Short mmCIF file of C-alpha atoms in Angstrom, two decimals:
data_model
loop_
_atom_site.label_atom_id
_atom_site.label_comp_id
_atom_site.label_asym_id
_atom_site.label_seq_id
_atom_site.Cartn_x
_atom_site.Cartn_y
_atom_site.Cartn_z
CA MET A 10 88.84 52.07 370.10
CA SER A 11 91.85 53.73 368.63
CA GLY A 12 95.21 53.83 370.27
CA ARG A 13 96.27 50.19 369.86
CA PRO A 14 99.99 49.71 370.50
CA PRO A 15 101.99 48.41 367.52
CA GLN A 16 102.83 44.72 367.71
CA GLY A 17 106.02 42.80 367.23
CA ARG A 18 108.45 45.64 367.94
CA PRO A 19 111.25 44.25 370.13
CA GLY A 20 113.27 45.91 372.86
CA ARG A 21 110.53 48.16 374.24
CA GLY A 22 111.59 47.72 377.87
CA ARG A 23 115.05 49.32 377.62
CA PRO A 24 115.86 52.85 378.72
CA GLU A 25 115.79 55.13 375.68
CA ASN A 26 119.59 55.55 375.48
CA GLN A 27 120.55 51.95 376.26
CA ARG A 28 121.98 49.93 373.37
CA THR A 29 121.52 46.20 372.97
CA SER A 30 125.30 45.81 373.23
CA ASP A 31 125.21 47.33 376.74
CA ARG A 32 123.28 44.37 378.09
CA PRO A 33 125.00 41.22 379.41
CA ARG A 34 125.70 38.92 376.49
CA SER A 35 125.59 35.58 378.28
CA ALA A 36 122.69 34.13 380.21
CA PRO A 37 122.97 31.43 382.88
CA ALA A 38 122.25 28.00 381.53
CA PRO A 39 118.79 26.73 382.49
CA THR A 40 118.85 24.68 385.69
CA ALA A 41 116.42 22.04 386.82
CA PRO A 42 113.67 23.64 388.92
CA LEU A 43 114.01 23.23 392.69
CA LEU A 44 110.32 23.63 393.42
CA ARG A 45 107.02 22.67 391.84
CA LEU A 46 104.28 25.27 392.24
CA GLN A 47 100.58 24.77 392.79
CA GLU A 48 98.02 26.98 391.04
CA THR A 49 96.94 28.26 394.45
CA ASP A 50 100.45 29.56 395.23
CA LEU A 51 100.98 33.28 394.82
CA ALA A 52 104.35 32.38 393.28
CA TYR A 53 102.48 30.68 390.44
CA SER A 54 100.61 33.87 389.55
CA LEU A 55 103.74 36.01 390.03
CA LEU A 56 105.69 33.88 387.57
CA LEU A 57 102.96 34.05 384.93
CA ALA A 58 102.69 37.83 385.44
CA ALA A 59 106.46 38.24 385.01
CA LYS A 60 106.33 36.21 381.80
CA ALA A 61 103.56 38.44 380.48
CA MET A 62 105.61 41.52 381.39
CA THR A 63 108.58 40.08 379.52
CA ALA A 64 106.47 39.65 376.39
CA VAL A 65 105.49 43.33 376.62
CA LEU A 66 108.78 44.94 377.64
CA HIS A 67 111.22 42.80 375.67
CA HIS A 68 109.19 41.45 372.75
CA GLY A 69 106.79 44.28 371.92
CA ARG A 70 103.52 42.45 372.61
CA SER A 71 100.53 44.33 373.95
CA LEU A 72 99.60 43.38 377.50
CA ASP A 73 96.36 41.78 376.30
CA GLN A 74 98.30 39.68 373.79
CA ALA A 75 100.88 38.75 376.39
CA LEU A 76 98.26 37.61 378.88
CA THR A 77 96.49 35.54 376.23
CA GLN A 78 99.82 33.98 375.30
CA ASN A 79 100.74 33.09 378.90
CA LEU A 80 97.34 32.14 380.25
CA GLY A 81 95.76 28.99 378.95
CA ASN A 82 92.24 27.75 379.53
CA GLU A 83 93.52 25.45 382.23
CA GLN A 84 93.97 28.33 384.68
CA SER A 85 91.09 29.16 386.97
CA PHE A 86 89.19 32.42 386.82
CA ALA A 87 90.83 33.49 390.10
CA VAL A 88 94.33 32.87 388.76
CA ARG A 89 93.61 34.66 385.50
CA GLY A 90 92.34 37.68 387.42
CA ALA A 91 95.33 37.66 389.78
CA VAL A 92 97.84 37.41 386.92
CA ARG A 93 96.20 40.26 385.03
CA ASP A 94 96.20 42.43 388.14
CA LEU A 95 99.84 41.64 388.96
CA ALA A 96 101.05 42.18 385.39
CA THR A 97 99.15 45.47 385.13
CA THR A 98 100.67 46.63 388.41
CA GLY A 99 104.12 45.53 387.29
CA ILE A 100 103.87 47.44 384.00
CA ARG A 101 102.45 50.49 385.78
CA GLN A 102 105.43 50.47 388.17
CA TRP A 103 108.03 49.48 385.58
CA GLY A 104 109.56 52.95 385.23
CA ARG A 105 110.42 52.96 388.94
CA ALA A 106 111.45 49.32 389.04
CA GLN A 107 113.78 49.69 386.09
CA VAL A 108 115.62 52.58 387.75
CA LEU A 109 115.85 50.64 391.02
CA ILE A 110 117.26 47.59 389.26
CA GLN A 111 120.05 49.66 387.77
CA ILE A 112 120.84 51.26 391.14
CA LEU A 113 120.71 48.04 393.14
CA THR A 114 122.64 45.86 390.68
CA GLN A 115 124.91 48.51 389.14
CA LYS A 116 124.10 46.95 385.78
CA PRO A 117 122.28 48.47 382.77
CA GLY A 118 120.06 45.40 382.55
CA LEU A 119 119.74 41.77 383.53
CA ASN A 120 119.83 38.62 381.47
CA PRO A 121 117.71 36.63 380.85
CA PRO A 122 114.95 39.23 380.37
CA LEU A 123 112.60 37.18 382.57
CA LEU A 124 115.01 37.71 385.47
CA GLU A 125 114.81 41.47 384.99
CA THR A 126 111.01 41.55 384.85
CA THR A 127 110.66 39.17 387.80
CA LEU A 128 112.84 41.41 389.96
CA GLY A 129 111.06 44.46 388.56
CA LEU A 130 107.67 43.01 389.45
CA GLY A 131 108.85 42.49 393.02
CA LEU A 132 110.26 46.00 393.36
CA GLY A 133 107.06 47.44 391.94
CA LEU A 134 105.00 45.55 394.50
CA LEU A 135 107.32 46.72 397.31
CA TRP A 136 107.32 50.39 396.26
CA PRO A 137 105.70 52.35 399.13
CA SER A 138 101.91 52.40 398.88
CA ASP A 139 99.01 53.32 401.13
CA ALA A 140 97.37 50.03 400.20
CA PRO A 141 100.01 47.38 399.41
CA LYS A 142 98.68 44.30 397.64
CA TYR A 143 100.62 41.86 399.81
CA PRO A 144 102.85 41.98 402.91
CA SER A 145 106.46 42.67 401.95
CA HIS A 146 107.77 39.38 403.36
CA THR A 147 105.17 37.51 401.31
CA VAL A 148 106.29 39.23 398.10
CA VAL A 149 109.94 38.32 398.72
CA ASN A 150 109.23 34.75 399.74
CA GLN A 151 106.87 34.03 396.86
CA LEU A 152 109.12 35.62 394.22
CA VAL A 153 112.05 33.53 395.40
CA ASN A 154 109.80 30.46 395.14
CA ALA A 155 108.83 31.55 391.62
CA CYS A 156 112.51 31.67 390.68
CA ALA A 157 113.09 28.24 392.19
CA ALA A 158 110.30 26.80 390.04
CA GLU A 159 111.50 28.24 386.72
CA PRO A 160 114.57 26.68 385.05
CA THR A 161 115.78 29.96 383.52
CA LEU A 162 115.52 31.74 386.89
CA VAL A 163 117.04 29.24 389.31
CA ALA A 164 120.53 30.68 388.86
CA GLY A 165 119.19 34.19 389.54
CA LYS A 166 117.22 33.27 392.66
CA GLY A 167 119.89 34.61 394.99
CA LEU A 168 120.12 37.92 393.14
CA VAL A 169 116.37 38.46 393.35
CA ASN A 170 116.35 37.62 397.04
CA ALA A 171 119.33 39.88 397.81
CA CYS A 172 117.99 42.87 395.86
CA LEU A 173 114.50 42.71 397.35
CA ARG A 174 115.82 42.36 400.91
CA ASN A 175 118.34 45.15 400.32
CA PHE A 176 115.52 47.40 399.16
CA LEU A 177 113.43 46.56 402.23
CA ARG A 178 116.31 47.20 404.65
CA ASP A 179 116.45 50.88 403.67
CA THR A 180 113.45 51.63 401.50
CA PRO A 181 113.48 55.44 402.03
CA HIS A 182 117.09 55.64 400.86
CA TRP A 183 116.54 53.62 397.70
CA VAL A 184 113.31 55.45 396.88
CA ASP A 185 115.09 58.79 397.33
CA GLN A 186 117.89 57.66 395.01
CA ALA A 187 115.42 56.44 392.38
CA LEU A 188 113.32 59.60 392.45
CA LYS A 189 116.28 61.66 391.24
CA ASN A 190 115.40 60.16 387.87
CA PRO A 191 112.18 61.62 386.31
CA GLN A 192 111.38 58.16 384.95
CA ALA A 193 110.97 56.89 388.52
CA ARG A 194 108.96 59.90 389.68
CA TRP A 195 106.26 59.29 387.08
CA SER A 196 107.03 55.63 386.30
CA LEU A 197 106.97 56.46 382.61
CA PRO A 198 109.70 56.56 379.93
CA ALA A 199 111.77 59.75 380.18
CA TRP A 200 110.97 60.79 376.60
CA TRP A 201 107.25 60.39 377.29
CA VAL A 202 107.50 62.60 380.38
CA ARG A 203 109.35 65.29 378.40
CA LYS A 204 106.83 65.24 375.59
CA VAL A 205 103.81 65.56 377.88
CA MET A 206 105.42 68.41 379.82
CA ASP A 207 106.55 70.20 376.64
CA GLN A 208 103.10 69.99 375.03
CA HIS A 209 101.08 70.62 378.21
CA PRO A 210 103.13 72.91 380.48
CA ILE A 211 100.09 73.74 382.63
CA GLN A 212 98.28 70.38 382.82
CA GLY A 213 101.39 68.22 382.35
CA GLU A 214 101.85 67.05 385.93
CA ALA A 215 98.14 66.27 386.28
CA LEU A 216 98.27 64.24 383.06
CA LEU A 217 101.33 62.30 384.21
CA SER A 218 99.80 61.70 387.63
CA GLN A 219 96.52 60.49 386.14
CA ALA A 220 98.34 58.01 383.88
CA ALA A 221 99.52 56.08 386.94
CA GLN A 222 96.07 55.77 388.51
CA HIS A 223 93.51 53.01 388.24
CA PRO A 224 90.67 54.11 385.93
CA PRO A 225 87.11 54.50 387.18
CA MET A 226 84.32 52.28 385.88
CA VAL A 227 81.83 54.33 383.88
CA LEU A 228 78.64 53.01 382.31
CA ARG A 229 76.58 54.22 379.35
CA VAL A 230 72.88 53.79 379.93
CA ASN A 231 71.03 52.81 376.75
CA SER A 232 68.84 55.83 375.93
CA ARG A 233 66.22 53.51 374.43
CA ILE A 234 65.71 52.01 377.89
CA GLY A 235 65.82 54.96 380.27
CA SER A 236 67.80 57.79 381.82
CA ALA A 237 71.07 57.74 383.72
CA GLN A 238 69.29 58.81 386.90
CA GLN A 239 66.76 56.01 386.59
CA TYR A 240 69.58 53.50 386.37
CA VAL A 241 71.38 55.02 389.37
CA ASP A 242 68.17 54.68 391.38
CA TYR A 243 67.82 51.08 390.23
CA LEU A 244 71.42 50.33 391.25
CA ALA A 245 70.70 51.75 394.71
CA GLU A 246 67.93 49.17 395.12
CA LYS A 247 70.57 46.53 394.43
CA ASP A 248 72.96 48.07 397.00
CA LEU A 249 75.29 49.37 394.28
CA SER A 250 76.36 52.98 394.73
CA ALA A 251 76.74 55.22 391.66
CA ARG A 252 76.17 58.76 390.41
CA VAL A 253 75.29 60.52 387.17
CA ILE A 254 78.24 62.29 385.49
CA GLY A 255 76.89 62.84 381.96
CA PRO A 256 73.75 62.72 379.81
CA GLN A 257 73.79 58.90 379.84
CA ALA A 258 76.95 58.36 381.89
CA VAL A 259 76.99 56.70 385.31
CA LEU A 260 80.06 56.42 387.52
CA LEU A 261 80.22 53.42 389.84
CA ASP A 262 81.69 54.20 393.25
CA GLN A 263 83.35 50.77 393.18
CA PRO A 264 84.20 48.86 389.99
CA CYS A 265 82.56 45.47 389.69
CA SER A 266 82.19 42.59 387.29
CA VAL A 267 79.72 43.21 384.47
CA ASP A 268 78.09 39.94 385.50
CA VAL A 269 76.56 41.67 388.51
CA LEU A 270 75.38 44.77 386.64
CA PRO A 271 71.60 44.77 386.26
CA GLY A 272 70.61 44.83 382.59
CA PHE A 273 74.12 44.45 381.17
CA ALA A 274 73.48 41.10 379.51
CA GLN A 275 70.23 42.52 378.07
CA GLY A 276 71.99 45.50 376.46
CA GLU A 277 70.46 48.08 378.78
CA VAL A 278 73.86 49.37 379.91
CA SER A 279 77.43 49.23 378.55
CA VAL A 280 80.88 50.02 379.92
CA GLN A 281 82.26 53.16 378.26
CA ASP A 282 84.35 56.07 379.51
CA SER A 283 82.56 59.41 379.85
CA ALA A 284 84.81 61.07 377.25
CA ALA A 285 84.22 58.30 374.72
CA GLN A 286 80.49 58.78 375.24
CA LEU A 287 80.76 62.28 373.75
CA ALA A 288 81.47 60.96 370.25
CA ALA A 289 78.22 59.45 368.94
CA PRO A 290 75.87 62.32 369.98
CA LEU A 291 78.10 64.84 368.17
CA LEU A 292 76.98 63.39 364.82
CA ASP A 293 73.33 64.45 365.44
CA LEU A 294 72.04 61.29 363.79
CA GLN A 295 68.58 61.03 362.23
CA ASP A 296 66.52 57.96 361.40
CA GLY A 297 67.23 56.54 357.96
CA GLN A 298 70.75 57.96 357.60
CA ARG A 299 73.59 55.94 356.12
CA VAL A 300 76.47 56.02 358.60
CA LEU A 301 80.07 54.76 358.62
CA ASP A 302 81.90 53.82 361.81
CA ALA A 303 85.51 53.65 360.64
CA CYS A 304 88.13 51.87 362.79
CA ALA A 305 85.18 50.58 364.82
CA ALA A 306 86.66 47.95 367.14
CA PRO A 307 86.00 47.15 369.92
CA GLY A 308 82.53 48.55 369.24
CA GLY A 309 81.61 50.80 372.15
CA LYS A 310 80.88 53.77 369.90
CA THR A 311 79.23 51.44 367.36
CA GLY A 312 76.63 50.40 369.89
CA HIS A 313 76.11 53.99 370.98
CA LEU A 314 75.38 55.06 367.39
CA LEU A 315 72.72 52.37 367.05
CA GLU A 316 71.11 53.38 370.33
CA LEU A 317 70.66 56.97 369.14
CA ALA A 318 68.76 56.45 365.87
CA ASN A 319 67.47 53.83 363.43
CA ILE A 320 70.31 54.07 360.94
CA ASP A 321 71.97 51.99 358.23
CA LEU A 322 75.39 51.47 359.85
CA LEU A 323 78.57 50.03 358.38
CA ALA A 324 81.30 49.15 360.90
CA LEU A 325 84.75 49.04 359.36
CA ASP A 326 87.98 47.76 360.90
CA SER A 327 91.25 46.45 359.52
CA SER A 328 91.15 43.39 361.82
CA GLU A 329 88.59 40.70 361.19
CA SER A 330 89.18 39.17 364.62
CA ARG A 331 88.61 42.51 366.30
CA LEU A 332 85.35 42.89 364.42
CA ASN A 333 84.13 39.87 366.38
CA ARG A 334 84.10 42.08 369.46
CA VAL A 335 82.06 44.68 367.56
CA ALA A 336 79.58 41.98 366.58
CA ASP A 337 79.31 40.82 370.20
CA ASN A 338 78.56 44.35 371.37
CA VAL A 339 75.88 44.90 368.76
CA GLU A 340 74.33 41.48 369.37
CA ARG A 341 74.03 42.27 373.07
CA ILE A 342 72.15 45.56 372.56
CA ALA A 343 70.14 44.42 369.51
CA PRO A 344 67.04 43.34 371.51
CA THR A 345 66.66 46.93 372.75
CA LEU A 346 66.60 48.40 369.23
CA ASP A 347 63.18 48.79 367.67
CA GLY A 348 62.37 50.26 364.29
CA ASP A 349 64.06 49.95 360.92
CA TRP A 350 67.82 49.75 361.55
CA ARG A 351 70.53 47.92 359.66
CA PHE A 352 74.03 46.85 360.54
CA ASN A 353 76.89 45.45 358.49
CA MET A 354 80.61 44.92 359.04
CA LYS A 355 83.63 44.79 356.75
CA ALA A 356 87.26 43.96 357.46
CA ALA A 357 89.44 46.32 355.45
CA LYS A 358 91.78 49.28 355.81
CA ALA A 359 89.81 52.50 355.81
CA GLU A 360 92.10 54.13 353.24
CA ALA A 361 91.71 51.21 350.79
CA LEU A 362 88.34 52.32 349.41
CA GLU A 363 88.41 49.81 346.59
CA ASP A 364 88.26 47.00 349.16
CA TRP A 365 85.09 48.04 350.96
CA TRP A 366 83.22 51.08 349.60
CA ASP A 367 80.39 50.51 347.13
CA GLY A 368 80.34 54.13 346.00
CA THR A 369 77.18 55.11 347.88
CA PRO A 370 78.06 58.15 350.00
CA PHE A 371 77.42 58.42 353.73
CA ASP A 372 75.43 61.01 355.64
CA ALA A 373 77.81 60.77 358.59
CA VAL A 374 81.24 59.31 359.26
CA LEU A 375 82.79 58.57 362.64
CA ALA A 376 86.56 58.56 362.05
CA ASP A 377 88.08 57.07 365.21
CA VAL A 378 91.53 56.91 363.62
CA PRO A 379 94.53 54.92 364.93
CA CYS A 380 96.69 56.91 367.35
CA THR A 381 99.29 56.52 370.08
CA GLY A 382 96.61 56.06 372.74
CA SER A 383 98.36 58.62 374.94
CA GLY A 384 95.03 59.59 376.50
CA VAL A 385 94.18 56.11 377.79
CA VAL A 386 97.45 55.08 379.45
CA ARG A 387 95.78 54.45 382.80
CA ARG A 388 93.68 51.74 381.08
CA HIS A 389 96.59 50.43 379.01
CA PRO A 390 99.83 51.03 380.97
CA ASP A 391 101.80 49.11 378.35
CA ILE A 392 101.30 51.88 375.77
CA PRO A 393 104.23 54.17 376.76
CA TRP A 394 106.61 51.20 376.81
CA LEU A 395 105.50 50.04 373.36
CA ARG A 396 105.80 53.46 371.77
CA ARG A 397 108.78 55.37 370.40
CA PRO A 398 109.31 59.16 370.19
CA ASP A 399 108.66 59.24 366.44
CA ASP A 400 105.42 57.24 366.58
CA SER A 401 103.19 60.34 366.70
CA ALA A 402 104.70 61.69 363.50
CA ASN A 403 104.45 58.31 361.77
CA LEU A 404 100.85 57.80 362.87
CA SER A 405 99.97 61.34 361.83
CA ARG A 406 100.76 60.47 358.23
CA ILE A 407 98.46 57.45 358.44
CA GLN A 408 95.74 59.57 360.03
CA HIS A 409 95.88 62.11 357.19
CA THR A 410 95.66 59.34 354.59
CA ILE A 411 92.62 57.80 356.30
CA LEU A 412 90.84 61.15 356.71
CA ASP A 413 91.38 62.06 353.07
CA ALA A 414 89.90 58.73 351.97
CA LEU A 415 86.91 58.94 354.32
CA TRP A 416 86.16 62.53 353.31
CA SER A 417 85.64 61.36 349.73
CA THR A 418 82.89 58.96 350.90
CA LEU A 419 80.85 61.71 352.57
CA LYS A 420 77.76 63.33 351.03
CA PRO A 421 77.62 67.11 350.50
CA ASN A 422 76.32 68.61 353.78
CA GLY A 423 77.35 65.40 355.52
CA THR A 424 79.24 65.34 358.81
CA LEU A 425 82.60 63.79 359.66
CA LEU A 426 83.68 63.47 363.29
CA LEU A 427 87.40 63.02 363.92
CA VAL A 428 88.19 61.23 367.19
CA THR A 429 91.50 60.23 368.74
CA CYS A 430 92.19 58.98 372.26
CA SER A 431 95.37 61.03 372.39
CA ILE A 432 96.67 64.08 374.23
CA PHE A 433 99.48 64.73 371.73
CA ARG A 434 99.04 67.79 369.52
CA GLU A 435 100.04 66.00 366.31
CA GLU A 436 97.03 63.73 366.75
CA GLY A 437 94.63 66.46 367.78
CA PRO A 438 94.60 70.19 367.07
CA LEU A 439 97.43 70.05 364.53
CA LEU A 440 95.76 67.17 362.69
CA ALA A 441 92.44 69.02 362.49
CA LYS A 442 94.14 72.25 361.37
CA ALA A 443 96.02 70.49 358.57
CA PHE A 444 92.80 68.79 357.46
CA THR A 445 90.87 72.07 357.10
CA GLU A 446 93.79 73.66 355.26
CA LYS A 447 93.87 70.82 352.75
CA HIS A 448 90.11 70.52 352.16
CA ALA A 449 88.52 73.79 351.08
CA ASP A 450 85.05 72.22 351.31
CA ALA A 451 85.51 71.33 355.01
CA VAL A 452 83.72 73.60 357.47
CA GLN A 453 84.83 73.03 361.06
CA LEU A 454 81.93 73.00 363.52
CA ASP A 455 81.74 73.23 367.30
CA ALA A 456 83.18 70.23 369.12
CA PRO A 457 84.85 69.64 372.50
CA GLY A 458 88.38 69.67 371.08
CA VAL A 459 90.89 68.32 373.61
CA VAL A 460 89.39 66.58 376.63
CA HIS A 461 92.08 66.58 379.31
CA PRO A 462 92.27 63.96 382.02
CA THR A 463 92.59 65.40 385.52
CA ALA A 464 94.59 64.38 388.59
CA ASP A 465 91.35 63.30 390.31
CA ALA A 466 91.37 59.76 388.95
CA ALA A 467 88.10 58.89 390.66
CA VAL A 468 86.09 61.04 388.25
CA SER A 469 88.52 61.98 385.49
CA PRO A 470 87.65 61.19 381.87
CA ASP A 471 90.15 59.62 379.54
CA GLY A 472 92.14 61.92 377.25
CA PHE A 473 90.43 62.47 373.88
CA PHE A 474 90.31 64.86 370.96
CA PHE A 475 87.17 65.67 368.94
CA ALA A 476 86.86 67.74 365.74
CA LYS A 477 83.68 67.98 363.68
CA PHE A 478 83.44 68.94 359.99
CA ARG A 479 80.59 69.57 357.56
CA LYS A 480 81.18 69.00 353.87
CA ARG A 481 80.22 72.15 352.03
CA ALA A 482 77.91 71.53 349.06
CA GLN A 483 79.26 72.69 345.70
CA SER A 484 77.55 75.80 344.38
#
């Protein structure tokens, strides 16, 4: 999928106007830990989650990278799940927590960074909720224990304890103070809030609200196996409640592990958002066509293409390691595919044609180009904190370069589908408009255009943009 945050860009967790020089220059010297944690302690998972948050907010890692970095194979499945859930919650609440930290401490930031994220994680967990994850006293107690067990946090244990208890003593007051800042209202960077509201004055608040919600779990039923309704009926027999929300799309009433989904391991069903499921059918594939899936990882759309027709498909991605996920997806659905179909993969940049294209043109191209990922923030809450205001403009230049290259690989009368998981105009309508203005042989066809998320997170699709072009044959 497109929309991967850039890696290795430091300082992502600071407010947009805060300079490095504003932060405390000296950190307390590490102190011997006062407590040794067991894996079963909540404090153990809290500390690992705070470390993952630090890697995201202060070192520019994606959340997935940060979790991989801080979770080794020695941790149990339960701990890994708890840490992921806590870190995701902490990032999702970071906009509020960051404002609260500044109010409660009267400092622009805390040093070391792990102290700031540990306190922020606690404040995020204590922010008023209809369904709090843990009792408030448990959060305070376990975070203090986490500090006592970490050498770089021992000196800050008292500060964490004091701030959390101060917040609990008069939560309504502190929440009211924080909500004067738009960053706390939406728990998103202030520049991100402004941009969404400027570009979407009508839907803006719904988009911002949706970004803070947990995403639904939507399945794509393999059309070679059966219909969406047939699968819903089958799930009912297994006491799993679901409903049909698209041609092959099924919404689970309660998310679950794929391990318990009937037919998942056999390739009969895949996890894919309802908006993402719109892409492959728009190409109107026919048996025998030569098709390119550019920027293919992680492979959800790749599998969908193969389910729709017996094609000769090339999956292209700049990351060889990410192509492994594409291969896994295709391998899982392969037993369901009958007929004469072919599949190959290449690791290369889409715009570097000399590295991957053999000169044989394609009948159809799926161009799922890199973007900010602004439409999938609820699935990847780290995205707004890893982005900068000028990223859309910078990525737009890359998108144009990729589209120009891919257009040259398309047969006359062939179809190119542009897809981005973004709600920003530069990566949607403006990108498509500039493309048609540059390429006189591009005929824009009917496509959904912008798919807006809605405030009803239980059924809302992710944010996407679709534009479809036919290459006019030369007369």
